[in-house]
């Protein structure tokens, strides 16, 4: 808004009409391409999310509702290389210049200051340009604000283009404390002026923007709006600000707090992480999974981890994954799980009585078993039942002297030398004794021969009976020893 000239220099009629002219004059902020205090762009700056703070600084509609997250705690300033270019020409009175410094300090208060966070520099300009301090000069808010407080105005003139060129050539450099392109740290300049530049700004501003510097233009009172739009980055409605007096410029600090805000999607609940959202700062985040789960390729959802495949389960035999992302141990057949729920012990399958062995069940160390047969028997192909292999070995053959096996199921008896096999094919008689008995009785008499045969047969029958009894006892005794 134009300041009125002293009244003593105006004609009388003009003095009377001056208030009406002021009211009828078009509001400079009605021009498109810049913002006035109390207005804001529809979507925030490029690449930034709109803040949940309303234009008046009050919580946005619904921000205080249950379950909603307000701006406090949600916004954290992202790291910047920030340079203030402040006009200190003679048109800016001392008290007004103090308001500018307060505006700068309030913006600093909203930022996270530090070597790894935001770095701040100030360029003071009028007809000359002075770099008050570089980006690497101060790393904490207190010393930074004290340095701002020590800045003094320069002189006449408004060399805005020269100020932008100086910032580009001497401040936004790695040597001066700016971070290189690989860091992806935004380079931002805020120029504050109340007049018309006395040099060309459109070309130098274009070069600065092409080098990656984002320019914000803050106009006060008599600032030339076309020049502000030439200096500012696109879109203009988000990079051009206007206030009528220095008395309200301090309130713009909240606007820049919104602009430099990095919303925390973890707090907002917009992260879409299935399990855990981790804030990385600068409005960035990443998803993680609960214990026992692994992050899928979409970087948001989680799947149960195959802990068995990691070979850290400790199961002696078998590891089985559970749906919950955990696991449990099992044992091979014939083993049982011990109390530690990891190791296994062999089961006594023979003791269970379910083995199916016809004769003998033998436990193996592997938790299984096998069948065996008694002496004289052989294990059949089914590995459970037994067949007679050698009847002589069974001891039930009845041979008085010698049992001779004729195969798997047959045999015949034989006698020791000097004996002869009797007619029963089992017992034996001495050859000389048979001759003596025959000669004593009556060798030629049939009666003597019959008497001898009856006597021998009777003796053999008694002997066989005793042998059978002994053999039965031996078998019972042997079977009992095997199954003890």
Short mmCIF file of N, CA, C and O in Angstrom, two decimals, residues 349-350 354-364 368-374 377-386:
data_model
loop_
_atom_site.label_atom_id
_atom_site.label_comp_id
_atom_site.label_asym_id
_atom_site.label_seq_id
_atom_site.Cartn_x
_atom_site.Cartn_y
_atom_site.Cartn_z
N UNK A 349 9.41 -100.14 22.13
CA UNK A 349 8.27 -100.69 21.41
C UNK A 349 8.03 -102.15 21.78
O UNK A 349 6.91 -102.65 21.65
N UNK A 350 9.09 -102.85 22.18
CA UNK A 350 8.90 -104.24 22.57
C UNK A 350 8.03 -104.33 23.82
O UNK A 350 7.18 -105.21 23.93
N UNK A 354 3.14 -104.37 21.00
CA UNK A 354 2.50 -104.19 19.68
C UNK A 354 3.45 -104.51 18.54
O UNK A 354 3.20 -104.17 17.39
N UNK A 355 4.54 -105.20 18.87
CA UNK A 355 5.60 -105.43 17.88
C UNK A 355 5.25 -106.48 16.85
O UNK A 355 5.71 -106.43 15.72
N UNK A 356 4.47 -107.51 17.22
CA UNK A 356 4.08 -108.55 16.27
C UNK A 356 5.11 -109.66 16.09
O UNK A 356 4.95 -110.51 15.20
N UNK A 357 6.18 -109.64 16.86
CA UNK A 357 7.20 -110.70 16.74
C UNK A 357 6.64 -112.02 17.28
O UNK A 357 6.12 -112.08 18.40
N UNK A 358 6.81 -113.14 16.52
CA UNK A 358 6.33 -114.44 16.96
C UNK A 358 7.16 -114.98 18.11
O UNK A 358 6.62 -115.57 19.05
N UNK A 359 8.46 -114.76 18.05
CA UNK A 359 9.35 -115.30 19.09
C UNK A 359 9.94 -114.21 19.98
O UNK A 359 9.55 -114.07 21.12
N UNK A 360 10.88 -113.45 19.47
CA UNK A 360 11.65 -112.52 20.29
C UNK A 360 11.61 -111.12 19.67
O UNK A 360 11.83 -110.96 18.47
N UNK A 361 11.35 -110.04 20.50
CA UNK A 361 11.40 -108.62 20.07
C UNK A 361 12.66 -107.99 20.65
O UNK A 361 12.91 -108.09 21.86
N UNK A 362 13.44 -107.34 19.81
CA UNK A 362 14.69 -106.71 20.24
C UNK A 362 14.62 -105.21 19.93
O UNK A 362 14.43 -104.81 18.78
N UNK A 363 14.75 -104.32 20.96
CA UNK A 363 14.77 -102.87 20.76
C UNK A 363 16.08 -102.43 20.12
O UNK A 363 17.16 -102.91 20.49
N UNK A 364 15.97 -101.50 19.17
CA UNK A 364 17.16 -100.92 18.54
C UNK A 364 17.40 -99.53 19.11
O UNK A 364 16.50 -98.87 19.62
N UNK A 368 13.47 -97.98 17.01
CA UNK A 368 12.68 -99.02 16.36
C UNK A 368 13.00 -100.37 17.00
O UNK A 368 13.56 -100.42 18.10
N UNK A 369 12.66 -101.45 16.33
CA UNK A 369 12.89 -102.79 16.87
C UNK A 369 13.01 -103.76 15.71
O UNK A 369 12.74 -103.42 14.56
N UNK A 370 13.43 -105.00 16.03
CA UNK A 370 13.41 -106.06 15.03
C UNK A 370 13.09 -107.37 15.73
O UNK A 370 13.22 -107.50 16.96
N UNK A 371 12.66 -108.32 14.93
CA UNK A 371 12.27 -109.63 15.47
C UNK A 371 13.39 -110.65 15.25
O UNK A 371 14.11 -110.60 14.25
N UNK A 372 13.49 -111.55 16.19
CA UNK A 372 14.43 -112.67 16.07
C UNK A 372 13.70 -113.97 16.42
O UNK A 372 12.58 -113.94 16.95
N UNK A 373 14.34 -115.10 16.10
CA UNK A 373 13.72 -116.42 16.34
C UNK A 373 14.56 -117.25 17.32
O UNK A 373 15.75 -117.00 17.51
N UNK A 374 13.91 -118.25 17.91
CA UNK A 374 14.63 -119.18 18.77
C UNK A 374 15.63 -119.97 17.95
O UNK A 374 15.54 -120.04 16.72
N UNK A 377 15.19 -121.99 14.50
CA UNK A 377 14.17 -121.36 13.68
C UNK A 377 14.81 -120.27 12.83
O UNK A 377 15.87 -119.73 13.18
N UNK A 378 14.17 -119.94 11.76
CA UNK A 378 14.66 -118.87 10.89
C UNK A 378 13.54 -117.86 10.67
O UNK A 378 12.35 -118.22 10.63
N UNK A 379 13.92 -116.55 10.56
CA UNK A 379 12.94 -115.47 10.40
C UNK A 379 12.40 -115.49 8.98
O UNK A 379 13.15 -115.53 8.00
N UNK A 380 11.09 -115.43 8.88
CA UNK A 380 10.46 -115.45 7.56
C UNK A 380 10.57 -114.08 6.87
O UNK A 380 11.04 -113.10 7.46
N UNK A 381 10.10 -114.02 5.64
CA UNK A 381 10.19 -112.79 4.84
C UNK A 381 9.38 -111.65 5.43
O UNK A 381 9.70 -110.48 5.21
N UNK A 382 8.36 -111.94 6.24
CA UNK A 382 7.57 -110.87 6.86
C UNK A 382 8.29 -110.23 8.04
O UNK A 382 7.79 -109.27 8.64
N UNK A 383 9.48 -110.73 8.38
CA UNK A 383 10.33 -110.20 9.45
C UNK A 383 9.69 -110.27 10.82
O UNK A 383 10.16 -109.63 11.77
N UNK A 384 8.66 -111.09 10.95
CA UNK A 384 8.00 -111.23 12.25
C UNK A 384 7.83 -112.68 12.67
O UNK A 384 8.09 -113.03 13.83
N UNK A 385 7.37 -113.52 11.74
CA UNK A 385 7.14 -114.92 12.08
C UNK A 385 8.39 -115.76 11.82
O UNK A 385 9.33 -115.31 11.16
N UNK A 386 8.38 -116.99 12.39
CA UNK A 386 9.57 -117.86 12.33
C UNK A 386 9.19 -119.24 11.79
O UNK A 386 8.06 -119.72 12.00
#
